[in-house]
PDB file of C-alpha atoms and ligand atoms in Angstrom:
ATOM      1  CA  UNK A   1      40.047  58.220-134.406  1.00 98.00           C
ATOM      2  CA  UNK A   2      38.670  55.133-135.986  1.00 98.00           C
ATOM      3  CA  UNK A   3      40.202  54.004-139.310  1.00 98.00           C
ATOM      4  CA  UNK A   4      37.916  51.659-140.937  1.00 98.00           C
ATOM      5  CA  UNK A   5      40.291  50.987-144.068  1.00 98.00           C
ATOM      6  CA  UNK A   6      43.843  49.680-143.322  1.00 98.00           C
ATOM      7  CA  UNK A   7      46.256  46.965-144.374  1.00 98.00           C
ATOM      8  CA  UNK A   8      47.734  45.948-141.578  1.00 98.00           C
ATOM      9  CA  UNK A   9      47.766  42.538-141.459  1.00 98.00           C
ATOM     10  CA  UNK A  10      51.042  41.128-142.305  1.00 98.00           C
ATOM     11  CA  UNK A  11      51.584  38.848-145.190  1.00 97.00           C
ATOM     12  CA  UNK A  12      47.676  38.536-146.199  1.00 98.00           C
ATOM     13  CA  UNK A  13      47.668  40.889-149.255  1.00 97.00           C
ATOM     14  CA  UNK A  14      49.741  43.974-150.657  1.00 97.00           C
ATOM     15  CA  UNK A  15      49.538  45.493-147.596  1.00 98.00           C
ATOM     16  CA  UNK A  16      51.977  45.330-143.947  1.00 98.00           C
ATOM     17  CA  UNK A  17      55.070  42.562-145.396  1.00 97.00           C
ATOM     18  CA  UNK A  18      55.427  41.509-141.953  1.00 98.00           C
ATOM     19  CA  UNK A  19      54.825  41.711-138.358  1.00 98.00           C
ATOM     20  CA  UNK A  20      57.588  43.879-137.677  1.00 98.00           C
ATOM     21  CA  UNK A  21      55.868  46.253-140.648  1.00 98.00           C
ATOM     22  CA  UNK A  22      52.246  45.581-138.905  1.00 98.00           C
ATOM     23  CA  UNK A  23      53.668  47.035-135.467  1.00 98.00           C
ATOM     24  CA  UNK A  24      55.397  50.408-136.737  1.00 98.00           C
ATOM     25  CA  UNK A  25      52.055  50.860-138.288  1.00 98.00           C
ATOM     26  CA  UNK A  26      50.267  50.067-135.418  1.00 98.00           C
ATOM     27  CA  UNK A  27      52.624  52.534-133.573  1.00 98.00           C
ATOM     28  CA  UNK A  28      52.255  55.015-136.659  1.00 97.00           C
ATOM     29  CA  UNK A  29      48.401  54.614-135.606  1.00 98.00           C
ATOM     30  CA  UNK A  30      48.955  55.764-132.084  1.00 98.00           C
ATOM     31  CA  UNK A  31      50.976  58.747-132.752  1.00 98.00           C
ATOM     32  CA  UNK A  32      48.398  59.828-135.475  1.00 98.00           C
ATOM     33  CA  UNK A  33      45.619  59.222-132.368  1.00 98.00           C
ATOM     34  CA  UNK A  34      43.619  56.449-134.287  1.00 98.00           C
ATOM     35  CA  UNK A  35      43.268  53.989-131.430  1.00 98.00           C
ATOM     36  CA  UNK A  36      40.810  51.294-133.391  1.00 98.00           C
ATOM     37  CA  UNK A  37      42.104  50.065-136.665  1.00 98.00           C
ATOM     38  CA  UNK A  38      39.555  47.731-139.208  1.00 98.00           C
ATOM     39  CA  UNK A  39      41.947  45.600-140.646  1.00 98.00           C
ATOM     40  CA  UNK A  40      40.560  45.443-144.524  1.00 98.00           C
ATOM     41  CA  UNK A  41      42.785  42.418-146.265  1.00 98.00           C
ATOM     42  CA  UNK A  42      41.394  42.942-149.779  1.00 98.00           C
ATOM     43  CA  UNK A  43      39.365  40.093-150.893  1.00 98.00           C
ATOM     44  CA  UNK A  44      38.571  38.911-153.917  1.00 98.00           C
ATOM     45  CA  UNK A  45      37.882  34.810-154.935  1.00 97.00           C
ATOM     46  CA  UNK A  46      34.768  34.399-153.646  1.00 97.00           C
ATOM     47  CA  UNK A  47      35.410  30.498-153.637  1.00 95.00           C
ATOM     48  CA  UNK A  48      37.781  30.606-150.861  1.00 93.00           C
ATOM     49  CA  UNK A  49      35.698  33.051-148.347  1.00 97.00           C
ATOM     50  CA  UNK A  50      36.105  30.625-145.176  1.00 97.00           C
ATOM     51  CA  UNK A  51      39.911  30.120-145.531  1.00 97.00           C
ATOM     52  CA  UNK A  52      40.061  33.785-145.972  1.00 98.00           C
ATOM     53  CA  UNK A  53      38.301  34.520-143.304  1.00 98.00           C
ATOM     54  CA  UNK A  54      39.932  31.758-140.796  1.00 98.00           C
ATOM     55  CA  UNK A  55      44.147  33.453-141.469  1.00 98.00           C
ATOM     56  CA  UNK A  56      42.449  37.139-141.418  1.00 98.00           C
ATOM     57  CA  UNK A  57      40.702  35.855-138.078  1.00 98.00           C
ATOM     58  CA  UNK A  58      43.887  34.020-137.124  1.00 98.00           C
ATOM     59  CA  UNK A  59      46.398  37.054-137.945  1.00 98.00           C
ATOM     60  CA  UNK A  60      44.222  39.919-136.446  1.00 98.00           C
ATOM     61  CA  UNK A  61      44.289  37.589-132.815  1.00 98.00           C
ATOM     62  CA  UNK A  62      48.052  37.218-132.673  1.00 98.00           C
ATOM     63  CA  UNK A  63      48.610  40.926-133.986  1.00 98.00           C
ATOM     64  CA  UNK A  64      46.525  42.161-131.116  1.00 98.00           C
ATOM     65  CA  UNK A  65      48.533  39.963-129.100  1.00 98.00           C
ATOM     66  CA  UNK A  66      51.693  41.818-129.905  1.00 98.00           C
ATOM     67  CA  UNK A  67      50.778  45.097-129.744  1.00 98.00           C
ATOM     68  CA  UNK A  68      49.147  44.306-125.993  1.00 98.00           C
ATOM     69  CA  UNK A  69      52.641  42.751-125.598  1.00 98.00           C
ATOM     70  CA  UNK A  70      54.260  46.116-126.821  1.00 98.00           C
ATOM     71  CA  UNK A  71      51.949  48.265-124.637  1.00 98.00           C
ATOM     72  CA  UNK A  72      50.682  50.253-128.285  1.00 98.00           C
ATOM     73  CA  UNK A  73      47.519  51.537-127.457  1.00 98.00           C
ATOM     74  CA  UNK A  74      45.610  50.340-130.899  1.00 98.00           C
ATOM     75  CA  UNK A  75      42.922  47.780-130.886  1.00 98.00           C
ATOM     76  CA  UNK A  76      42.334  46.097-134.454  1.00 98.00           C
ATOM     77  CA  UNK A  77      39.420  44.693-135.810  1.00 98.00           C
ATOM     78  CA  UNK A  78      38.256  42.244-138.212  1.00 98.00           C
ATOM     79  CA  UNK A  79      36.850  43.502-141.943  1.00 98.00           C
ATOM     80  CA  UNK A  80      38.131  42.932-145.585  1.00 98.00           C
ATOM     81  CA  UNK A  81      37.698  45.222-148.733  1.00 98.00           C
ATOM     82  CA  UNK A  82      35.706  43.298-151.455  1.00 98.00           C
ATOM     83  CA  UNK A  83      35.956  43.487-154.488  1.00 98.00           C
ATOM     84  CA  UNK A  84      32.805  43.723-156.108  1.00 98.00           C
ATOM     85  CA  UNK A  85      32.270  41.568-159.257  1.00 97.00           C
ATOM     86  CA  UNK A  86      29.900  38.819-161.167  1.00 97.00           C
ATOM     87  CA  UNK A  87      31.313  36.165-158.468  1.00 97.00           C
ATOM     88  CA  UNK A  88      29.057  38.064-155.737  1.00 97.00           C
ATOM     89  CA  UNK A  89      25.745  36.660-157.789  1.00 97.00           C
ATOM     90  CA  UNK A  90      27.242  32.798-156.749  1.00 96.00           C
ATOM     91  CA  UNK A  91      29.125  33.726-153.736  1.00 96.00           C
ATOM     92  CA  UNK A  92      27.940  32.070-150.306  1.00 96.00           C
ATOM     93  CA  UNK A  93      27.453  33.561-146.931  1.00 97.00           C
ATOM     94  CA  UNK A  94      29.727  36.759-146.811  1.00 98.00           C
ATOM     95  CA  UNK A  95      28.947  37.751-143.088  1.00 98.00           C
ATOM     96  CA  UNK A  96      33.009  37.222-142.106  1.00 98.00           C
ATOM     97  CA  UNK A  97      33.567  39.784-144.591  1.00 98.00           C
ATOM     98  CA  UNK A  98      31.676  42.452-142.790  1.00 98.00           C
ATOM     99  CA  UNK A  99      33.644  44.968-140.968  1.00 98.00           C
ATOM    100  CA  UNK A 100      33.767  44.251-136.982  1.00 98.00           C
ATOM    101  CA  UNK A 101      31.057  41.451-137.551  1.00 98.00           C
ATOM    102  CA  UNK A 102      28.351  44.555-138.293  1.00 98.00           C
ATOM    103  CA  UNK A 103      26.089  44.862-140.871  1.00 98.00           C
ATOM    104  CA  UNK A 104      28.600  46.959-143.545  1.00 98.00           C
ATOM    105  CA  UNK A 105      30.731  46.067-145.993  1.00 98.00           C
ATOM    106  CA  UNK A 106      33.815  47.996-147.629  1.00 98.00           C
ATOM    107  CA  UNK A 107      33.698  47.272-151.245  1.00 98.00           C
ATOM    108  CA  UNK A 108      35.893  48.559-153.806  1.00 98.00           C
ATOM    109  CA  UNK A 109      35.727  48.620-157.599  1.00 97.00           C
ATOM    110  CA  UNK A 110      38.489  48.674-160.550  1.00 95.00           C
ATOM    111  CA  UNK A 111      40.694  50.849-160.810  1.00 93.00           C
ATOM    112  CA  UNK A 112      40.514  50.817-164.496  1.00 94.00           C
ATOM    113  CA  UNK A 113      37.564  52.062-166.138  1.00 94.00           C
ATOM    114  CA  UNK A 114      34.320  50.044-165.629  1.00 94.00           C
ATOM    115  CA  UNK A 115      31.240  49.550-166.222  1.00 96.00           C
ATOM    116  CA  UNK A 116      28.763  51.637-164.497  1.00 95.00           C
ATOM    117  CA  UNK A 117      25.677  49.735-165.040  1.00 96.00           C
ATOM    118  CA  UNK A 118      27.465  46.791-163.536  1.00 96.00           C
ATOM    119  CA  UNK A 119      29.010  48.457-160.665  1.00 97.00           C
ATOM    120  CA  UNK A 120      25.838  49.449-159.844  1.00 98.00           C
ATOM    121  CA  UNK A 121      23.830  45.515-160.007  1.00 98.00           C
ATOM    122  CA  UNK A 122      26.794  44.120-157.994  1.00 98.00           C
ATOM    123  CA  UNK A 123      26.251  46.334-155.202  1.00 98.00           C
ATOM    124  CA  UNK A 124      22.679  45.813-155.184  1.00 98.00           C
ATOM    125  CA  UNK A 125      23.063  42.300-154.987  1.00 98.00           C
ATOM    126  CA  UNK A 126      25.346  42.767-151.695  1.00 98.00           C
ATOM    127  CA  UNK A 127      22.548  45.363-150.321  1.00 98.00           C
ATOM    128  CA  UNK A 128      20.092  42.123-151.132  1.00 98.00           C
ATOM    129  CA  UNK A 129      21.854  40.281-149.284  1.00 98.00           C
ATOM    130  CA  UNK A 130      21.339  42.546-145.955  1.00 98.00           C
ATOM    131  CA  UNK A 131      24.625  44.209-146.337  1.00 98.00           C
ATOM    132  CA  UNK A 132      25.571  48.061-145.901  1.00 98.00           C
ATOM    133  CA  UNK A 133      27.954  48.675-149.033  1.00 98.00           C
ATOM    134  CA  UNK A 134      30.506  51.031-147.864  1.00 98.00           C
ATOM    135  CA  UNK A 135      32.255  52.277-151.027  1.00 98.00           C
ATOM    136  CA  UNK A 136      36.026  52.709-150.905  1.00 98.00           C
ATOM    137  CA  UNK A 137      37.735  55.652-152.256  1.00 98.00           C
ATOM    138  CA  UNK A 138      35.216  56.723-155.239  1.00 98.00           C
ATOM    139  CA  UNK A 139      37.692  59.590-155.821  1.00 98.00           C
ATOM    140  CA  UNK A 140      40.127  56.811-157.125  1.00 97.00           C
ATOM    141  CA  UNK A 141      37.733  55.379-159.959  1.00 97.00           C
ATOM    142  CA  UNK A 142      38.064  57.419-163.450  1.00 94.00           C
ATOM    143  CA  UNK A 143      34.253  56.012-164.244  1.00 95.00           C
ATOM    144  CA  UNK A 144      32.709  57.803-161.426  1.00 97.00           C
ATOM    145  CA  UNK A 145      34.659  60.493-162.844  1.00 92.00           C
ATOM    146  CA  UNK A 146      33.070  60.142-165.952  1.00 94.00           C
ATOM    147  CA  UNK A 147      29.763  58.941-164.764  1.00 96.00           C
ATOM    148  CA  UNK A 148      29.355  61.056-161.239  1.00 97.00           C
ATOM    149  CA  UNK A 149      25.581  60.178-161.687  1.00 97.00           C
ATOM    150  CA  UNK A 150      26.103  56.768-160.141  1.00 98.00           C
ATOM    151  CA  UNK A 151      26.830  57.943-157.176  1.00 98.00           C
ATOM    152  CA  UNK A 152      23.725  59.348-156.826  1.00 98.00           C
ATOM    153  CA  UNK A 153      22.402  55.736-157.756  1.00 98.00           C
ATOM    154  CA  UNK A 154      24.559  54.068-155.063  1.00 98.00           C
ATOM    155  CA  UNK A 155      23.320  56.420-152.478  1.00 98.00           C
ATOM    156  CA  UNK A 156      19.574  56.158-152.923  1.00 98.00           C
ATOM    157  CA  UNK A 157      20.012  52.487-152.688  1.00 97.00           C
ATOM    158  CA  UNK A 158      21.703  52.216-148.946  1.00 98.00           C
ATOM    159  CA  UNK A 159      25.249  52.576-150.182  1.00 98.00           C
ATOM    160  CA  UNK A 160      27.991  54.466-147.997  1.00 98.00           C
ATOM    161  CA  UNK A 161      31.268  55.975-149.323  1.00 98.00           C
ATOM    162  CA  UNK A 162      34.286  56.432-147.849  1.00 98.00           C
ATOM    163  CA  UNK A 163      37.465  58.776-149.145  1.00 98.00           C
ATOM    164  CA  UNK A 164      40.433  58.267-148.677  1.00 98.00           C
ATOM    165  CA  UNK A 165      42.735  60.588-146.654  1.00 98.00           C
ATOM    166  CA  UNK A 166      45.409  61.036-149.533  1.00 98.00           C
ATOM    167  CA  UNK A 167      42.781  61.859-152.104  1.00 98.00           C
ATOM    168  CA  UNK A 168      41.771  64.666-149.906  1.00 98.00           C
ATOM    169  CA  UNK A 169      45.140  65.306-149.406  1.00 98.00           C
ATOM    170  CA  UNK A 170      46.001  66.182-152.819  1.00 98.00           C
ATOM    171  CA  UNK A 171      48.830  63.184-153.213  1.00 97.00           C
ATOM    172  CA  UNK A 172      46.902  62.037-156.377  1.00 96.00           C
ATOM    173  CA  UNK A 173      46.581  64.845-157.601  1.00 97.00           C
ATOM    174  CA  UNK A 174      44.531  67.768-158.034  1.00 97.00           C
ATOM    175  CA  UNK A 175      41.190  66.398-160.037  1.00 97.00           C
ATOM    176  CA  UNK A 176      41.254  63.579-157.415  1.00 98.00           C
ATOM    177  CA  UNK A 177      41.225  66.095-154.498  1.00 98.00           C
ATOM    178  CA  UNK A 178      38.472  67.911-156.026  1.00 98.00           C
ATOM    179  CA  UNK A 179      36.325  64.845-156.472  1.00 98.00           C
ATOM    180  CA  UNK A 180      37.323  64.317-152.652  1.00 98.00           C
ATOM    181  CA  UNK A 181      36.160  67.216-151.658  1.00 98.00           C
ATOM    182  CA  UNK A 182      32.921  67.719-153.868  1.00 98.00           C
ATOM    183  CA  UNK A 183      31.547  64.496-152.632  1.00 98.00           C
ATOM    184  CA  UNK A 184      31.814  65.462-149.265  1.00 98.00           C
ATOM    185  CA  UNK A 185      30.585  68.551-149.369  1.00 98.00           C
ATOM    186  CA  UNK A 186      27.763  67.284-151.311  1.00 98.00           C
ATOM    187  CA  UNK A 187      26.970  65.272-148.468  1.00 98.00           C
ATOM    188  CA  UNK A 188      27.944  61.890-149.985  1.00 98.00           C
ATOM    189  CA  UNK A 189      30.750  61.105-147.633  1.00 98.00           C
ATOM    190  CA  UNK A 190      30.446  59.611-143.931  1.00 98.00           C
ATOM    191  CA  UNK A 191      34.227  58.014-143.590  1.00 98.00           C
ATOM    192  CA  UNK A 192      37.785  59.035-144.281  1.00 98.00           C
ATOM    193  CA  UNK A 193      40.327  56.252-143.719  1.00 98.00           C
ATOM    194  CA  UNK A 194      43.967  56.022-144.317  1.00 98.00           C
ATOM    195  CA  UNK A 195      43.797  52.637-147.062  1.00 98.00           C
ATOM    196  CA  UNK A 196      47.323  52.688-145.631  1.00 98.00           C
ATOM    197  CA  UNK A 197      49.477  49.605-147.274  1.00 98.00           C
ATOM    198  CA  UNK A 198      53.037  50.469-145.197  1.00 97.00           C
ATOM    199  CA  UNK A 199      54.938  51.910-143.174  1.00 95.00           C
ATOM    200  CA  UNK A 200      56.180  54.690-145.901  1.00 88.00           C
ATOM    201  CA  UNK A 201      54.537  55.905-149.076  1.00 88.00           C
ATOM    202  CA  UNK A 202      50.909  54.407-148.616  1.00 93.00           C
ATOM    203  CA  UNK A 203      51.022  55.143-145.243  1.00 96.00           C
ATOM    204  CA  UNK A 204      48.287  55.987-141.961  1.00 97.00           C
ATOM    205  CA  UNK A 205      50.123  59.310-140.653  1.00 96.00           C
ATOM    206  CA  UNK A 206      46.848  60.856-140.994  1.00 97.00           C
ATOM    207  CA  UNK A 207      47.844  63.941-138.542  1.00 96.00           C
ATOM    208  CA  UNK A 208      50.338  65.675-141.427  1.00 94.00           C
ATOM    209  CA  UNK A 209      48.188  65.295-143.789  1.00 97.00           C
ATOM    210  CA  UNK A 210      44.453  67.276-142.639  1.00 96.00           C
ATOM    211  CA  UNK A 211      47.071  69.986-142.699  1.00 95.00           C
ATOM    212  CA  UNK A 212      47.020  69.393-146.958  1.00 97.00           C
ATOM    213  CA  UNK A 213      43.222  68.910-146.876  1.00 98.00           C
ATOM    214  CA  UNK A 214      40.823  71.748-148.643  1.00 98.00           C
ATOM    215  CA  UNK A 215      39.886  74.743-146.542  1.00 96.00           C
ATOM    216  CA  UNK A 216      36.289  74.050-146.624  1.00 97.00           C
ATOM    217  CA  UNK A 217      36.833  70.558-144.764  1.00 98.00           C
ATOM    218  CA  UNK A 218      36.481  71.885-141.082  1.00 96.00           C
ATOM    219  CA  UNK A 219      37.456  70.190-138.086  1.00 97.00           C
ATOM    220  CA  UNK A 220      34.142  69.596-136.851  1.00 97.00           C
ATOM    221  CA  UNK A 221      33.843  67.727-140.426  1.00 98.00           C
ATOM    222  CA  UNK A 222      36.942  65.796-140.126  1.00 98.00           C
ATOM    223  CA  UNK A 223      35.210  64.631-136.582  1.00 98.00           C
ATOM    224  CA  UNK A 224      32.528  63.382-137.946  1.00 98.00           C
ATOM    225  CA  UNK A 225      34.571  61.365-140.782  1.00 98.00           C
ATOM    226  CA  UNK A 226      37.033  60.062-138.392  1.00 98.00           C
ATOM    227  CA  UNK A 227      35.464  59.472-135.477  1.00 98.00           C
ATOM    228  CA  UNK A 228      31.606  60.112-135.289  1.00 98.00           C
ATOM    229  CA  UNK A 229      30.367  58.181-138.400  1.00 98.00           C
ATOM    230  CA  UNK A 230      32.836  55.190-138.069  1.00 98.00           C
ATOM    231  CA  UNK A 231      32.079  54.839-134.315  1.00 98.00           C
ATOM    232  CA  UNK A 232      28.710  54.077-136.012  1.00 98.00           C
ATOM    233  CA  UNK A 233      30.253  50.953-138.194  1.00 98.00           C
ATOM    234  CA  UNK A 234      32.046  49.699-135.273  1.00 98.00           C
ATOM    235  CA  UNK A 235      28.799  49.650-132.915  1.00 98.00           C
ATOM    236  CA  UNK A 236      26.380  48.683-135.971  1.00 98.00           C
ATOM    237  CA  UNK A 237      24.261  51.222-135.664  1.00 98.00           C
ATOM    238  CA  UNK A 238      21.943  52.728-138.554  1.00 97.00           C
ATOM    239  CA  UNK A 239      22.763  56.261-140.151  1.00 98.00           C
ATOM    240  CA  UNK A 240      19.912  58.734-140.074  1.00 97.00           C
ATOM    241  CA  UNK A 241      18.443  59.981-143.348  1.00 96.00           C
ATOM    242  CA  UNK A 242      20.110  62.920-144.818  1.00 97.00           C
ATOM    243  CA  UNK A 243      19.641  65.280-147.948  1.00 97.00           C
ATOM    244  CA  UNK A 244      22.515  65.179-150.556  1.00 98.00           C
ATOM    245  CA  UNK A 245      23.797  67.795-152.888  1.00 98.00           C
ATOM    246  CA  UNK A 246      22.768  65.125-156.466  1.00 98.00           C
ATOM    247  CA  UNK A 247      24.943  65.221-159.214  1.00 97.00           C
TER     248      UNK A 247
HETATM  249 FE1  FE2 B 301      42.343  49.357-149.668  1.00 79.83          FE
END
């Protein structure tokens, strides 16, 4: 499996605290049979995008390093998760922030209620730009909750989404599950990643948890989110057109 949402890198953001941490996830990886992990470093001041991108660059090289060292069979990549506000109108070249130097983009939005016409401008401004908005977690935002209609907005204008594999899971509860699920059996949904911050509680043992995951996500589905769709991302390759359930 490919996990295209992960904070790995050590010491960079809330995520892994320190090497040591960034290994046992790593090997937490490899017994959970993800083998490529997209190291996603949230980012956020858009003035400081090439000293970002020179210690993400500079801690994803010496973490690969180790694990080679360690013999752990996971290979990590380059990508951030960006978080999408009025900054991105003045912001300057953003192609270090794409995932694995490809043409998509994990963004993410508040986690606090927002405003949907905004949410909505700021992503078109990063598809203007050339860029493949992947949307992280929309089962985690209370306004697409409220406002499931954007979604419908985001998709028709290029955007991807991506759920996490605890929402689907259940571990935030059961409206967030059901938003999981609903989106992707809508036909919203190409990616399920961990978002995994640790070694425990926000973590990437994404084996134990399918087992939690609604009936009506198969295995050939899970496939497709894990492996299929991200394999995509990693290669830069375009998605074919597909009809959605709209809300
Ligand atoms: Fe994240």
């Amino acid at each position: 499996m490919i996990d295209l949402h992960c904070h790995m890198l050590p010491e960079i953001d809330d995520g892994a605290r320190s090497y040591d941490e960034a290994v046992e996830m790593a090997k937490n990886a490899e017994k959970n049979r993800i083998n490529t992990v997209i190291a996603t470093p949230h980012f956020a001041d858009f003035d400081d995008v090439d000293e970002f991108i020179i210690e993400r660059n500079e801690k994803t090289v010496l973490l690969n390093k180790i694990l080679n060292n360690f013999n752990i069979g996971v290979s990590v990549g380059c990508g951030a998760e960006v978080y999408l506000k009025s900054d991105v109108f003045t912001a300057g070249n953003l192609d270090g922030l794409t995932l694995n130097g490809s043409r998509y983009m994990l963004c993410e939005y508040s986690l606090q209620p927002f405003d949907i016409e905004k949410a909505v401008i700021y992503a078109e401004e990063i598809c203007g730009r050339g860029y493949i908005p992947i949307i992280a977690h929309p089962e985690r935002y209370i306004s697409f909750y409220r406002h499931p209609e954007v979604v419908n907005e985001l998709w028709d204008m290029g955007c991807r989404f991506q759920v996490n594999v605890a929402g689907l899971a259940g571990i935030g509860g059961e409206q967030m599950q059901d938003f999981a699920k609903n989106l992707i059996l809508r036909g919203f949904v190409d990616f399920l990643a961990t978002d995994a911050h640790s070694v425990r509680g926000r973590d990437n043992r994404i084996l134990s948890k399918i087992d939690d995951f609604p009936r009506e996500i198969d295995d050939y589905r899970i496939k497709y989110l894990t492996e299929e769709a991200p394999q995509k991302v990693v290669r830069n390759e375009e998605f074919a057109n597909r009809d959605v359930g709209y809300f």
